[in-house]
mmCIF file of C-alpha atoms and ligand atoms in Angstrom:
data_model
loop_
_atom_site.group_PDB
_atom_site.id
_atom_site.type_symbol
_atom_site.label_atom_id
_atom_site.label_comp_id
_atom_site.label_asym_id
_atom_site.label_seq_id
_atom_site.Cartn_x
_atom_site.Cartn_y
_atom_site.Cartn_z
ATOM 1 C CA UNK A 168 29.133 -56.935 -26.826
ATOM 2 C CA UNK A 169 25.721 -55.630 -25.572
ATOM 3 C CA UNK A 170 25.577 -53.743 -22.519
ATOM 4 C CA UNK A 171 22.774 -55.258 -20.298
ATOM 5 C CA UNK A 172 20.179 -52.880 -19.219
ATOM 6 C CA UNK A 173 17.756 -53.124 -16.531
ATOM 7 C CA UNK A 174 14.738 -50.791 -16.328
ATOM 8 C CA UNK A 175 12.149 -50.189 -13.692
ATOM 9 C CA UNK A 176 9.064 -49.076 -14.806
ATOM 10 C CA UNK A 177 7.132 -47.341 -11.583
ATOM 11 C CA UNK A 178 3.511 -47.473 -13.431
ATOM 12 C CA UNK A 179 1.416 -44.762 -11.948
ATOM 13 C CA UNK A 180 3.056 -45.532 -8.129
ATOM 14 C CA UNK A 181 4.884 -43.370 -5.656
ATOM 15 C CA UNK A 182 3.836 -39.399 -4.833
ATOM 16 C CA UNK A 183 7.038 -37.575 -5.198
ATOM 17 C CA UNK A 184 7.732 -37.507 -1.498
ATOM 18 C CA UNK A 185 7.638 -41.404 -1.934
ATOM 19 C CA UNK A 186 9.744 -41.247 -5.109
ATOM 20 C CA UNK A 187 12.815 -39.366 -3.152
ATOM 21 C CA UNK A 188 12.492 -41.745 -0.495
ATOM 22 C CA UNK A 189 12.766 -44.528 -2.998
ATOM 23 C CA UNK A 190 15.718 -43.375 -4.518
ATOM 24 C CA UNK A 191 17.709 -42.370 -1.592
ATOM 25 C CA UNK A 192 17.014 -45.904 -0.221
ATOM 26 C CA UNK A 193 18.555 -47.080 -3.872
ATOM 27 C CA UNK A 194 21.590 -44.790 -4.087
ATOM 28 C CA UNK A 195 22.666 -45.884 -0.702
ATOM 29 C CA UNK A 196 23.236 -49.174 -2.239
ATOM 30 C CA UNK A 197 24.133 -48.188 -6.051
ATOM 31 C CA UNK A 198 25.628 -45.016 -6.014
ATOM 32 C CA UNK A 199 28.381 -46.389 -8.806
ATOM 33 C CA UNK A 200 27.244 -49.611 -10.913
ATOM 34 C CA UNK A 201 29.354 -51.300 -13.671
ATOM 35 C CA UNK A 202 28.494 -53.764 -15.802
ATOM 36 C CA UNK A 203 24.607 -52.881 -16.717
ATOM 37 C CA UNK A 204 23.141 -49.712 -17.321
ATOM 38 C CA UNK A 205 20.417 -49.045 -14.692
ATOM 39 C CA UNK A 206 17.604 -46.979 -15.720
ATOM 40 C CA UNK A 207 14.379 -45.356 -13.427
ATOM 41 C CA UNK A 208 11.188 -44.564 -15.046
ATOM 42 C CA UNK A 209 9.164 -42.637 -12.406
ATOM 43 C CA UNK A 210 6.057 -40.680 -13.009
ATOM 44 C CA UNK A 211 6.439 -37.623 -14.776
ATOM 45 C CA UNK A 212 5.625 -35.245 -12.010
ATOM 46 C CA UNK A 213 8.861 -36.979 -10.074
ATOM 47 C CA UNK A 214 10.918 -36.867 -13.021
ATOM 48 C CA UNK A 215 12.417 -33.166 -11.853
ATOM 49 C CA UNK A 216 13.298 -34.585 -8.286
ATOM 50 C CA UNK A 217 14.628 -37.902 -9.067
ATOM 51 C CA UNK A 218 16.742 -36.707 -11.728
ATOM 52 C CA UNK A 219 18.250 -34.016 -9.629
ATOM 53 C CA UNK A 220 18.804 -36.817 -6.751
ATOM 54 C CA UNK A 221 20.589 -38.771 -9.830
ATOM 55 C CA UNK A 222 23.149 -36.236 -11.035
ATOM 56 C CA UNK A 223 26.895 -37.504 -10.574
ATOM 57 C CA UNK A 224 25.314 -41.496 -10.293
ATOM 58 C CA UNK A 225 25.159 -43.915 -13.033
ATOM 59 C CA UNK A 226 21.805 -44.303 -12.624
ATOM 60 C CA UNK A 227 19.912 -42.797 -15.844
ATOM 61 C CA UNK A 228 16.335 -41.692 -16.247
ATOM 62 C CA UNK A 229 13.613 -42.557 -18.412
ATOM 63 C CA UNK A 230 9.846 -41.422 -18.819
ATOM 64 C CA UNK A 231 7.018 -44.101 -19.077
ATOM 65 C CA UNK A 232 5.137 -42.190 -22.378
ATOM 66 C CA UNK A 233 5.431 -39.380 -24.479
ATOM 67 C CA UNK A 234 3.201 -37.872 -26.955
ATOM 68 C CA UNK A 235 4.271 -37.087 -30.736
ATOM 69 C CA UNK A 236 4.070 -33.658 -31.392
ATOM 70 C CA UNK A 237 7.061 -30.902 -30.201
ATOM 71 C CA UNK A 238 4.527 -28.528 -28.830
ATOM 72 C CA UNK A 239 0.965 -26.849 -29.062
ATOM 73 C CA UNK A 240 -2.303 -27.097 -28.097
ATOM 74 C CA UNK A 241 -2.562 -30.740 -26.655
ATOM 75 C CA UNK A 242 -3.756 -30.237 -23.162
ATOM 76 C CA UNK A 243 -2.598 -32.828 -20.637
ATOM 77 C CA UNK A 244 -0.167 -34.096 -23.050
ATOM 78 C CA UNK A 245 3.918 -34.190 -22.512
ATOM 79 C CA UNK A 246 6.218 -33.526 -25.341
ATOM 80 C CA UNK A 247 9.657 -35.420 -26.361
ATOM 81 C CA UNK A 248 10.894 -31.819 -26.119
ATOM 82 C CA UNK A 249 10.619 -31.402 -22.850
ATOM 83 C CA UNK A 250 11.485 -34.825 -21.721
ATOM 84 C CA UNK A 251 15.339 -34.397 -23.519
ATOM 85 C CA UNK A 252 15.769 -31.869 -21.174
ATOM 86 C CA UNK A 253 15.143 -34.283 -18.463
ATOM 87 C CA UNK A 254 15.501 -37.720 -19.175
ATOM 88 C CA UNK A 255 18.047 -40.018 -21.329
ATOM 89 C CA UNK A 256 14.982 -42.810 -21.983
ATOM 90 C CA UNK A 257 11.437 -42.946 -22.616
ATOM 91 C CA UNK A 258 8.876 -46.618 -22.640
ATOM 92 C CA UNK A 259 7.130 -46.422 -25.715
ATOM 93 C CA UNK A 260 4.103 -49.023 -26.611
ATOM 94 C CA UNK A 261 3.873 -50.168 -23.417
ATOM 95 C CA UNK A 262 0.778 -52.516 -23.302
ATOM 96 C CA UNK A 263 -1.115 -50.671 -20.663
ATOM 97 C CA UNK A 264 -0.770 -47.384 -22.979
ATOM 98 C CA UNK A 265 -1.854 -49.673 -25.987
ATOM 99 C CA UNK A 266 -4.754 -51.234 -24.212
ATOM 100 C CA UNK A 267 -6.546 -48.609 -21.847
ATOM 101 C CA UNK A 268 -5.342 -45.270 -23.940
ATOM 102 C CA UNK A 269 -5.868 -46.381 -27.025
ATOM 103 C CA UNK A 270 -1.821 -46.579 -27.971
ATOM 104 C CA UNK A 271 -2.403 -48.195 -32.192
ATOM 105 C CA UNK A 272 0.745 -49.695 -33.754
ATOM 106 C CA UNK A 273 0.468 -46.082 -36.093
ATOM 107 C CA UNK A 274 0.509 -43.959 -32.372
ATOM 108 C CA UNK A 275 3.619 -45.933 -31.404
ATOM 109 C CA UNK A 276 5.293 -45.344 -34.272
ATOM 110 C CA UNK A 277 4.774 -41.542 -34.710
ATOM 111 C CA UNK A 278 5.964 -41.962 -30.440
ATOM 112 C CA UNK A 279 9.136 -44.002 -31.413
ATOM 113 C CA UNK A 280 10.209 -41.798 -34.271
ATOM 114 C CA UNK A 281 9.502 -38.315 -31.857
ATOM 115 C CA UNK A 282 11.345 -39.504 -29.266
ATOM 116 C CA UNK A 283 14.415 -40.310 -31.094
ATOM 117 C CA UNK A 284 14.179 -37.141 -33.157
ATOM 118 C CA UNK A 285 14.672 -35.354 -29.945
ATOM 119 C CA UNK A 286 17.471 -37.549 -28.559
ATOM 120 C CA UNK A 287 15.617 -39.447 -26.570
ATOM 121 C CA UNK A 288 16.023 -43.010 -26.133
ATOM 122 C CA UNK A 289 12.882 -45.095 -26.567
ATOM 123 C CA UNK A 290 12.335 -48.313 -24.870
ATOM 124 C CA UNK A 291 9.810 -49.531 -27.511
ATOM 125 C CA UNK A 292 7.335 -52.434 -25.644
ATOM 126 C CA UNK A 293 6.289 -55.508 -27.660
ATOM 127 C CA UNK A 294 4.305 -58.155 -26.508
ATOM 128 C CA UNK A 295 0.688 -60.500 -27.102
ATOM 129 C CA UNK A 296 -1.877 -61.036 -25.029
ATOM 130 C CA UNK A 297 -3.469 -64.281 -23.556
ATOM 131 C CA UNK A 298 -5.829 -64.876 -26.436
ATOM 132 C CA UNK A 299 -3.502 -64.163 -28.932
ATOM 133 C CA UNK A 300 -0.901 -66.797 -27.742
ATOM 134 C CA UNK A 301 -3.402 -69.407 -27.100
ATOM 135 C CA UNK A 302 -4.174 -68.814 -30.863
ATOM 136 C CA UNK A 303 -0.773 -69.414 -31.375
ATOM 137 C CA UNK A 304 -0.491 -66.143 -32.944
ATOM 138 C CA UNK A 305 2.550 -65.040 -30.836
ATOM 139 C CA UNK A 306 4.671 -64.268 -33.853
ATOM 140 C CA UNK A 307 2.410 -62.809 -36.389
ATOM 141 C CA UNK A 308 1.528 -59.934 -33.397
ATOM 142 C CA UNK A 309 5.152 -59.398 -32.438
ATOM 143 C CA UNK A 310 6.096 -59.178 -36.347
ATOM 144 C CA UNK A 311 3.064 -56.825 -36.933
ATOM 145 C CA UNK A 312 4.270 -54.874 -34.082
ATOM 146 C CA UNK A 313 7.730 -54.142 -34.249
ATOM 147 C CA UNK A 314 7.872 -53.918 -38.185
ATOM 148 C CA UNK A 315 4.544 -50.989 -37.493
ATOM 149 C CA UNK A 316 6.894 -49.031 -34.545
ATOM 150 C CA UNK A 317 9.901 -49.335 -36.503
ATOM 151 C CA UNK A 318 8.676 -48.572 -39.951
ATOM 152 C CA UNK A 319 10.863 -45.373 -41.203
ATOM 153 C CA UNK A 320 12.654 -44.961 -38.353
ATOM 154 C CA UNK A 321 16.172 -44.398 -40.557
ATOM 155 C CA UNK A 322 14.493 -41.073 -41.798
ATOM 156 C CA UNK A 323 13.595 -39.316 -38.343
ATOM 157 C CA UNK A 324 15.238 -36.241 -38.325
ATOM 158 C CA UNK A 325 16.926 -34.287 -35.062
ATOM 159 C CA UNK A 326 14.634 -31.484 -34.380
ATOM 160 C CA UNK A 327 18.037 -29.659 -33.774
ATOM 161 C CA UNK A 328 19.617 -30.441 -36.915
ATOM 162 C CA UNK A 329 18.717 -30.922 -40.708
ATOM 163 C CA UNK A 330 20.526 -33.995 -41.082
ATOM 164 C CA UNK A 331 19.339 -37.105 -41.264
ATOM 165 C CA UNK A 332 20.766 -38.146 -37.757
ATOM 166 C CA UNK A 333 19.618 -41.929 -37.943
ATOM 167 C CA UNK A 334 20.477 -42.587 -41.377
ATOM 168 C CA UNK A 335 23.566 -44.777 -40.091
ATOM 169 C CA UNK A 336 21.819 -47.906 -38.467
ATOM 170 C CA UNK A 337 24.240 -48.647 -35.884
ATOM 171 C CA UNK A 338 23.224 -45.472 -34.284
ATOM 172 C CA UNK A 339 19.589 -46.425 -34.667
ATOM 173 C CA UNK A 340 20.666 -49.906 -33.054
ATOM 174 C CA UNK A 341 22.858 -47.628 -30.247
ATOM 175 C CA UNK A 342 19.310 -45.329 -29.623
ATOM 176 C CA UNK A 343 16.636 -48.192 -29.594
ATOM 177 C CA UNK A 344 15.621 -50.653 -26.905
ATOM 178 C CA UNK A 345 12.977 -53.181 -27.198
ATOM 179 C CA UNK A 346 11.530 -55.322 -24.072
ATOM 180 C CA UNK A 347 9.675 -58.212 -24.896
ATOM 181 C CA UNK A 348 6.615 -57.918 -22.721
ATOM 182 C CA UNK A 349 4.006 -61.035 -23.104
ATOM 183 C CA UNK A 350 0.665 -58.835 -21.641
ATOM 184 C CA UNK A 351 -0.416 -62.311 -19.912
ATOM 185 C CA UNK A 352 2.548 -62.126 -17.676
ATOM 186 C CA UNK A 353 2.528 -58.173 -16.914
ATOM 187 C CA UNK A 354 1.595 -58.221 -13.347
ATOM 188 C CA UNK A 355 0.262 -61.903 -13.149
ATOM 189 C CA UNK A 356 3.061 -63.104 -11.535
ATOM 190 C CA UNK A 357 3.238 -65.412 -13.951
ATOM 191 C CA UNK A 358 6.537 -65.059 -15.758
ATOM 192 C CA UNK A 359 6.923 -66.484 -19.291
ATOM 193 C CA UNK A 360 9.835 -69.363 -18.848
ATOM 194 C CA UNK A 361 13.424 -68.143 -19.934
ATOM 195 C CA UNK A 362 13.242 -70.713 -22.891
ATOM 196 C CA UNK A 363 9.885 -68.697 -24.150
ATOM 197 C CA UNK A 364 11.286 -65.113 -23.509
ATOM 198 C CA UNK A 365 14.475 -65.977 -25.187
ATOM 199 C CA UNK A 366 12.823 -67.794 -28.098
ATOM 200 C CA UNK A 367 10.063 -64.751 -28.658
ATOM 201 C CA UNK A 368 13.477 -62.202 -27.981
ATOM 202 C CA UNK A 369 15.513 -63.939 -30.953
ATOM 203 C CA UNK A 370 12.483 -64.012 -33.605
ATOM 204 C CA UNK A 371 12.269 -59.977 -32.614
ATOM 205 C CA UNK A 372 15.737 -59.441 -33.623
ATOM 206 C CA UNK A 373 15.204 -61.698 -36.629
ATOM 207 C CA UNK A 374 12.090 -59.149 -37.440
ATOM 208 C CA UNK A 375 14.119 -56.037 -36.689
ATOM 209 C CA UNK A 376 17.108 -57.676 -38.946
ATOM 210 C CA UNK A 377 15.126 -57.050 -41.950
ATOM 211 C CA UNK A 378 13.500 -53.673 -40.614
ATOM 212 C CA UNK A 379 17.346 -52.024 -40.268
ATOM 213 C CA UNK A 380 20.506 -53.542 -40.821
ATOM 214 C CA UNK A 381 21.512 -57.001 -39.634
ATOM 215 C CA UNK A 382 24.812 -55.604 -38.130
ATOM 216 C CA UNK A 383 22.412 -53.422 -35.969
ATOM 217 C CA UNK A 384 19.960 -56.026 -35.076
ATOM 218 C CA UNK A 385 22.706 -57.617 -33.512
ATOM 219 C CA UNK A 386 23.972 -54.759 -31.428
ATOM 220 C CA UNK A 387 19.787 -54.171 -30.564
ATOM 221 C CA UNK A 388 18.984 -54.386 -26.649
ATOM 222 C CA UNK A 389 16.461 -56.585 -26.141
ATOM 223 C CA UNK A 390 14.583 -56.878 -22.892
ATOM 224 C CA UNK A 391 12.120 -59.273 -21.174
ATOM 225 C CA UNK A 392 9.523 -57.969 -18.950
ATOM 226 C CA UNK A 393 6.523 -59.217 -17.076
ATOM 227 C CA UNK A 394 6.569 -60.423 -13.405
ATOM 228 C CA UNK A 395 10.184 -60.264 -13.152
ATOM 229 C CA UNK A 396 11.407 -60.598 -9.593
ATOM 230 C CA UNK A 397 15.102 -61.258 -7.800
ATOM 231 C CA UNK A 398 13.645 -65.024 -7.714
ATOM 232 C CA UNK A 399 13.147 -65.597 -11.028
ATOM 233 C CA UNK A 400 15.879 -62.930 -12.905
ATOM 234 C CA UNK A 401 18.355 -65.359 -13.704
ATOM 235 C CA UNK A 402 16.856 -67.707 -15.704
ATOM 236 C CA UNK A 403 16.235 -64.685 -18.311
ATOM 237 C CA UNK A 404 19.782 -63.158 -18.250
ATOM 238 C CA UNK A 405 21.090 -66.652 -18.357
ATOM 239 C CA UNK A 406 20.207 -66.450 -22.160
ATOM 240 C CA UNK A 407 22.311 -64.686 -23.981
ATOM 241 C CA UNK A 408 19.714 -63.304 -26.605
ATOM 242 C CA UNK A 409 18.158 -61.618 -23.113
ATOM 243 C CA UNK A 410 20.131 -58.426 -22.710
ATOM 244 C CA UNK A 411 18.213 -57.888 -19.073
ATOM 245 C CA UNK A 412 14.614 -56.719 -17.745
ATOM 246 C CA UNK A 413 11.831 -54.167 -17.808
ATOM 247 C CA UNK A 414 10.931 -54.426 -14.320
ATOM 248 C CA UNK A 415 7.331 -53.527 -12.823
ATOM 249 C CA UNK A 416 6.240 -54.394 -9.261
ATOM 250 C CA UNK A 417 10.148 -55.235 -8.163
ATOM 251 C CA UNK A 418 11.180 -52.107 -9.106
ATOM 252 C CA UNK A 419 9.751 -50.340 -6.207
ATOM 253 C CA UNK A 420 11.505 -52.245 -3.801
ATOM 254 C CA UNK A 421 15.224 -51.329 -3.200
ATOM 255 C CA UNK A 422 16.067 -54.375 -2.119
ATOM 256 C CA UNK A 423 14.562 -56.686 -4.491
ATOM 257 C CA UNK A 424 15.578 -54.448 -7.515
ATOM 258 C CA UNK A 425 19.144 -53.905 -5.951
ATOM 259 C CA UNK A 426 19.122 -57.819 -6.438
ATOM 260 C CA UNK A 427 17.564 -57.797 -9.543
ATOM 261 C CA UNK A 428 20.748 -55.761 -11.218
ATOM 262 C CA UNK A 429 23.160 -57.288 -8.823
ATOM 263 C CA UNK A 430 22.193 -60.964 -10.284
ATOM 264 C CA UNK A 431 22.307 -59.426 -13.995
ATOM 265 C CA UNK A 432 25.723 -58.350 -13.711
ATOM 266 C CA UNK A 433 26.719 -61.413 -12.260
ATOM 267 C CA UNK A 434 25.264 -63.179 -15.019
ATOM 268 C CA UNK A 435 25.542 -61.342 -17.678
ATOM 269 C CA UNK A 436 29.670 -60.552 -16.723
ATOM 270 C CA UNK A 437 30.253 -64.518 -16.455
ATOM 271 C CA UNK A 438 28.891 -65.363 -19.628
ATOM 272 C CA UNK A 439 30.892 -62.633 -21.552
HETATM 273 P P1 13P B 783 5.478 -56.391 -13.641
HETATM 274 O O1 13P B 783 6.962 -56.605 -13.444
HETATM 275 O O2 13P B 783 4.817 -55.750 -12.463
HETATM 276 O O3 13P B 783 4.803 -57.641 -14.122
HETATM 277 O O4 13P B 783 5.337 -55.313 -14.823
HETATM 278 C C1 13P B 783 6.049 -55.495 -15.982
HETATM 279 C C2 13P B 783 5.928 -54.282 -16.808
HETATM 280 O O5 13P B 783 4.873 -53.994 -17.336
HETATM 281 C C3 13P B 783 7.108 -53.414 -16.940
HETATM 282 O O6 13P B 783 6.923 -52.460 -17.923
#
């Protein structure tokens, strides 16, 4: 059984006065959740202060990029290093990283295979753009994409071991999330339809089947994301393939996003 998982991803939003207020406004409402994991992916600069306002809740923490190398002369940059000291997650690939920063299938990779080498948790972001699925090239993107950012991922090595840490693939499947984001609904408000998400979300754990094991495919999280809101949640996490939401603009308000994981739960708990 795959526990659901619903992320919000907070862009480049909230100063860190705004972040605390944001959280304290969601712990008054989810201070202990069951049934999904719940994960925050503030700007870096608030990652100190939200995670210290997280200790002893449920709620986990995640980054929204991370660069490949441990450390060094990379100005601006943030290492996985010094993420695993703060956060449990970190949004790889995302499409705004691949399409204003330059983000190549080769960057996400090397970003995919850092991160998990230093025990973080990527959430590795798939997804076409408008063009490409008018083409009707939906599935020759996603393949090329998550066969690139997976490619070797069995041999990534713990930067605080010598053993090959990943080499057993239901710990690779146990480390790895993947969120189906279509680019033409990130921020559109124009959702893909549950049928579409869940049909894209299958053929991605059909692709990752043959990329690491098919026992681990199975036990993959897979994630939709793009203009998800409280209105429109359950007819993703109605699907079973749909093991919850990346969530953008929603996530940065309580309520909504309280609703958001409330309605997963639900969902997700009756359909077990
Ligand atoms: P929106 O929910 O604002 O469309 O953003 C989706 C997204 O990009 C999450 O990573």
């Amino acid at each position: 059984m795959r526990i659901p998982i619903v992320a919000g991803n907070w862009k480049m939003n909230t100063t860190v006065t705004e972040a605390e207020r944001l959280v304290m406004e969601m712990l008054e409402k989810l201070n202990r959740i069951e049934g999904a994991e719940v994960v925050l992916c503030p700007p870096f600069v608030s990652l100190v202060a939200v995670g210290m306002m997280l200790e002893g809740s449920s709620i986990k923490l995640g980054a929204q990029n991370v660069y490949f190398v441990t450390a060094g002369a990379y100005t601006g940059e943030i290492s996985p290093l010094m993420l695993s000291e703060l956060c449990e997650f970190v949004i790889v690939g995302h499409s705004e990283r691949r399409w204003h920063f330059g983000d190549t299938d080769e960057v996400v990779n090397k970003k995919v295979k850092a991160a998990l080498a230093n025990n973080l948790k990527p959430i590795l972001c798939v997804g076409e753009r408008l063009e490409e699925k008018e083409a009707g090239k939906t599935e020759e993107v996603i393949h090329r994409q998550v066969t690139a950012a997976l490619d070797g991922i069995e041999h990534v090595v713990a930067s605080d071991s010598s053993e090959y840490r990943l080499s057993r693939d239901a710990e690779i499947a146990a480390s790895l999330v993947i969120a189906y984001e279509p680019v033409w609904a990130i921020g559109t408000g124009k959702a893909a339809s549950g049928e579409q998400a869940a049909a894209t979300i299958e053929f991605i754990r059909d692709v990752a089947a043959k990329t690491i094991d098919k026992n681990a495919a199975q036990s993959l999280r897979i994630l939709y994301g793009g203009s998800v809101t409280a209105a429109n949640i359950a007819e993703f996490v109605a699907h079973p393939q749909i093991d919850g939401a990346l969530v953008g603009g929603a996530s940065l308000k309580a309520v909504e996003f309280m609703s958001i994981i409330q309605q997963t739960i639900e969902i997700k708990g009756s359909t077990k």
